[in-house]
GROMACS .gro file of C-alpha atoms in nm:
model
  163
    1MET     CA    1  10.103   9.129  10.381
    2LYS     CA    2  10.451   9.307  10.458
    3THR     CA    3  10.474   9.570  10.725
    4LYS     CA    4  10.439   9.887  10.489
    5GLN     CA    5  10.090   9.704  10.331
    6TRP     CA    6   9.954   9.690  10.709
    7VAL     CA    7  10.082  10.097  10.737
    8LEU     CA    8  10.002  10.171  10.453
    9ASN     CA    9   9.593  10.026  10.546
   10ALA     CA   10   9.618  10.175  10.876
   11ILE     CA   11   9.655  10.499  10.739
   12ILE     CA   12   9.406  10.415  10.438
   13GLY     CA   13   9.097  10.335  10.693
   14ALA     CA   14   9.165  10.636  10.918
   15LEU     CA   15   9.197  10.857  10.623
   16TYR     CA   16   8.876  10.668  10.565
   17VAL     CA   17   8.705  10.772  10.917
   18VAL     CA   18   8.794  11.102  10.934
   19ILE     CA   19   8.676  11.165  10.596
   20THR     CA   20   8.335  11.050  10.674
   21LEU     CA   21   8.380  11.163  11.000
   22ILE     CA   22   8.389  11.554  10.850
   23ILE     CA   23   8.088  11.494  10.651
   24ALA     CA   24   7.927  11.272  10.945
   25PRO     CA   25   7.587  11.417  10.931
   26LEU     CA   26   7.523  11.420  10.488
   27GLY     CA   27   7.729  11.038  10.565
   28PHE     CA   28   7.391  10.814  10.737
   29GLY     CA   29   7.019  10.807  10.543
   30ALA     CA   30   6.832  10.748  10.231
   31ILE     CA   31   7.074  10.970  10.024
   32GLN     CA   32   7.446  10.922  10.148
   33VAL     CA   33   7.746  11.218  10.072
   34ARG     CA   34   8.016  11.032  10.237
   35LEU     CA   35   8.314  11.139   9.988
   36SER     CA   36   8.491  10.904  10.193
   37GLU     CA   37   8.394  10.620   9.928
   38MET     CA   38   8.606  10.770   9.704
   39LEU     CA   39   8.842  10.571   9.876
   40ASN     CA   40   8.680  10.281   9.766
   41HIS     CA   41   8.881  10.338   9.410
   42LEU     CA   42   9.226  10.199   9.549
   43VAL     CA   43   9.142   9.871   9.456
   44THR     CA   44   9.139   9.930   9.141
   45PHE     CA   45   9.535   9.949   9.224
   46ASP     CA   46   9.532   9.695   9.446
   47LYS     CA   47   9.280   9.399   9.653
   48LYS     CA   48   9.570   9.488   9.881
   49TYR     CA   49   9.449   9.830   9.986
   50ALA     CA   50   9.062   9.611  10.080
   51TYR     CA   51   9.224   9.568  10.353
   52GLY     CA   52   9.216   9.877  10.550
   53ILE     CA   53   8.902  10.037  10.352
   54GLY     CA   54   8.697   9.800  10.502
   55VAL     CA   55   8.875   9.782  10.880
   56GLY     CA   56   8.828  10.159  10.798
   57VAL     CA   57   8.428  10.153  10.659
   58ILE     CA   58   8.317   9.907  11.037
   59ILE     CA   59   8.510  10.177  11.245
   60ALA     CA   60   8.333  10.448  11.082
   61ASN     CA   61   7.997  10.269  11.122
   62ILE     CA   62   8.074  10.160  11.434
   63ILE     CA   63   8.164  10.509  11.566
   64LEU     CA   64   7.958  10.725  11.365
   65SER     CA   65   7.612  10.545  11.217
   66PRO     CA   66   7.299  10.635  11.399
   67PHE     CA   67   7.218  10.273  11.303
   68GLY     CA   68   7.403  10.050  11.518
   69VAL     CA   69   7.493   9.708  11.507
   70TYR     CA   70   7.321   9.686  11.148
   71ASP     CA   71   7.533   9.903  10.980
   72TRP     CA   72   7.794   9.729  11.078
   73VAL     CA   73   7.767   9.382  10.977
   74LEU     CA   74   7.535   9.514  10.669
   75GLY     CA   75   7.728   9.835  10.542
   76GLY     CA   76   8.063   9.661  10.682
   77GLY     CA   77   7.969   9.429  10.437
   78HIS     CA   78   7.800   9.624  10.122
   79THR     CA   79   8.184   9.668  10.190
   80ILE     CA   80   8.343   9.352  10.167
   81VAL     CA   81   8.110   9.163   9.903
   82SER     CA   82   8.137   9.514   9.656
   83PHE     CA   83   8.488   9.430   9.723
   84ILE     CA   84   8.481   9.012   9.641
   85VAL     CA   85   8.307   9.106   9.370
   86VAL     CA   86   8.502   9.416   9.215
   87ILE     CA   87   8.804   9.162   9.227
   88PHE     CA   88   8.645   8.856   9.019
   89LEU     CA   89   8.455   9.087   8.778
   90THR     CA   90   8.868   9.272   8.681
   91ARG     CA   91   9.139   9.007   8.754
   92ASN     CA   92   9.168   9.008   8.435
   93MET     CA   93   9.206   9.357   8.337
   94VAL     CA   94   9.475   9.579   8.241
   95SER     CA   95   9.302   9.908   8.210
   96ILE     CA   96   9.305  10.117   8.546
   97LYS     CA   97   9.010  10.296   8.409
   98LYS     CA   98   8.788   9.996   8.335
   99LYS     CA   99   8.874   9.847   8.606
  100MET     CA  100   8.644  10.212   8.861
  101VAL     CA  101   8.418  10.164   8.650
  102VAL     CA  102   8.356   9.904   8.719
  103ASN     CA  103   8.376   9.946   9.112
  104THR     CA  104   8.093  10.199   9.093
  105ILE     CA  105   7.833   9.954   8.928
  106VAL     CA  106   7.914   9.683   9.172
  107PHE     CA  107   7.939   9.945   9.454
  108SER     CA  108   7.650  10.104   9.294
  109VAL     CA  109   7.457   9.780   9.251
  110PHE     CA  110   7.500   9.676   9.581
  111THR     CA  111   7.391   9.949   9.783
  112PHE     CA  112   7.055   9.710   9.833
  113MET     CA  113   7.224   9.629  10.135
  114ILE     CA  114   7.242   9.979  10.283
  115ALA     CA  115   6.843  10.003  10.114
  116PHE     CA  116   6.749   9.668  10.326
  117LEU     CA  117   6.979   9.804  10.682
  118ILE     CA  118   6.667  10.163  10.667
  119MET     CA  119   6.451   9.959  10.602
  120LEU     CA  120   6.540   9.716  10.936
  121SER     CA  121   6.589  10.084  11.117
  122GLY     CA  122   6.231  10.146  11.069
  123ALA     CA  123   6.267  10.408  10.750
  124GLU     CA  124   5.922  10.471  10.661
  125GLU     CA  125   6.039  10.504  10.288
  126ALA     CA  126   5.963  10.249  10.056
  127PHE     CA  127   6.257   9.976   9.999
  128TRP     CA  128   6.311  10.065   9.549
  129ILE     CA  129   6.314  10.461   9.678
  130LEU     CA  130   6.527  10.409   9.905
  131TYR     CA  131   6.769  10.241   9.674
  132LEU     CA  132   6.763  10.422   9.385
  133SER     CA  133   6.822  10.772   9.615
  134LEU     CA  134   7.146  10.495   9.735
  135PHE     CA  135   7.223  10.378   9.429
  136ILE     CA  136   7.210  10.763   9.286
  137SER     CA  137   7.410  10.859   9.544
  138GLN     CA  138   7.702  10.624   9.563
  139PHE     CA  139   7.713  10.617   9.156
  140VAL     CA  140   7.722  11.043   9.126
  141THR     CA  141   8.045  11.023   9.452
  142MET     CA  142   8.215  10.683   9.306
  143VAL     CA  143   8.193  10.895   8.940
  144ILE     CA  144   8.279  11.158   9.090
  145GLY     CA  145   8.578  10.973   9.225
  146ILE     CA  146   8.711  10.900   8.929
  147PRO     CA  147   8.892  11.173   8.788
  148LEU     CA  148   8.985  11.296   9.119
  149MET     CA  149   9.173  10.848   9.235
  150LEU     CA  150   9.333  10.937   8.902
  151PHE     CA  151   9.509  11.227   8.935
  152ILE     CA  152   9.655  11.184   9.259
  153ASP     CA  153   9.759  10.832   9.113
  154ARG     CA  154   9.973  11.041   8.890
  155LYS     CA  155  10.141  11.203   9.230
  156ILE     CA  156  10.251  10.925   9.376
  157ASN     CA  157  10.120  10.577   9.264
  158PHE     CA  158   9.945  10.410   9.445
  159ARG     CA  159  10.003  10.084   9.294
  160GLN     CA  160  10.439  10.095   9.376
  161GLN     CA  161  10.298  10.267   9.690
  162MET     CA  162  10.106   9.890   9.826
  163LYS     CA  163  10.433   9.671   9.696
   0.00000   0.00000   0.00000
């Protein structure tokens, strides 16, 4: 990767941590309003953004998560696995909007990993209730992120920035 790409990924990672920190009490638990998850859509513009977001997720979880090492591994793993699946599924797609829809669905489906980590931490809710609430939280956040990220892209062109 070029120096510019490393710097952009460092900025994206830091942005993920700061946004998560601002709404920290709402970013962890059975219902998560983690606005920083909207940044996951950057991978639909260029897969190189996955590095910064992945590191940002792990750092945010290390600093803020009440679930400790479970969140470092499973929370970070959720992001990494989701990115791998999204990149694979969208590799031949041209439409950014379609890629974002796939991204939203994949990240939402894979929230079972987050439900599992909450269960490992001693949650008293049933797994399927946790999974459903996390799925809905992730889905809504990512859907809201689609028009927002498309709007920002029109101003700064995410694809061009990573070149």
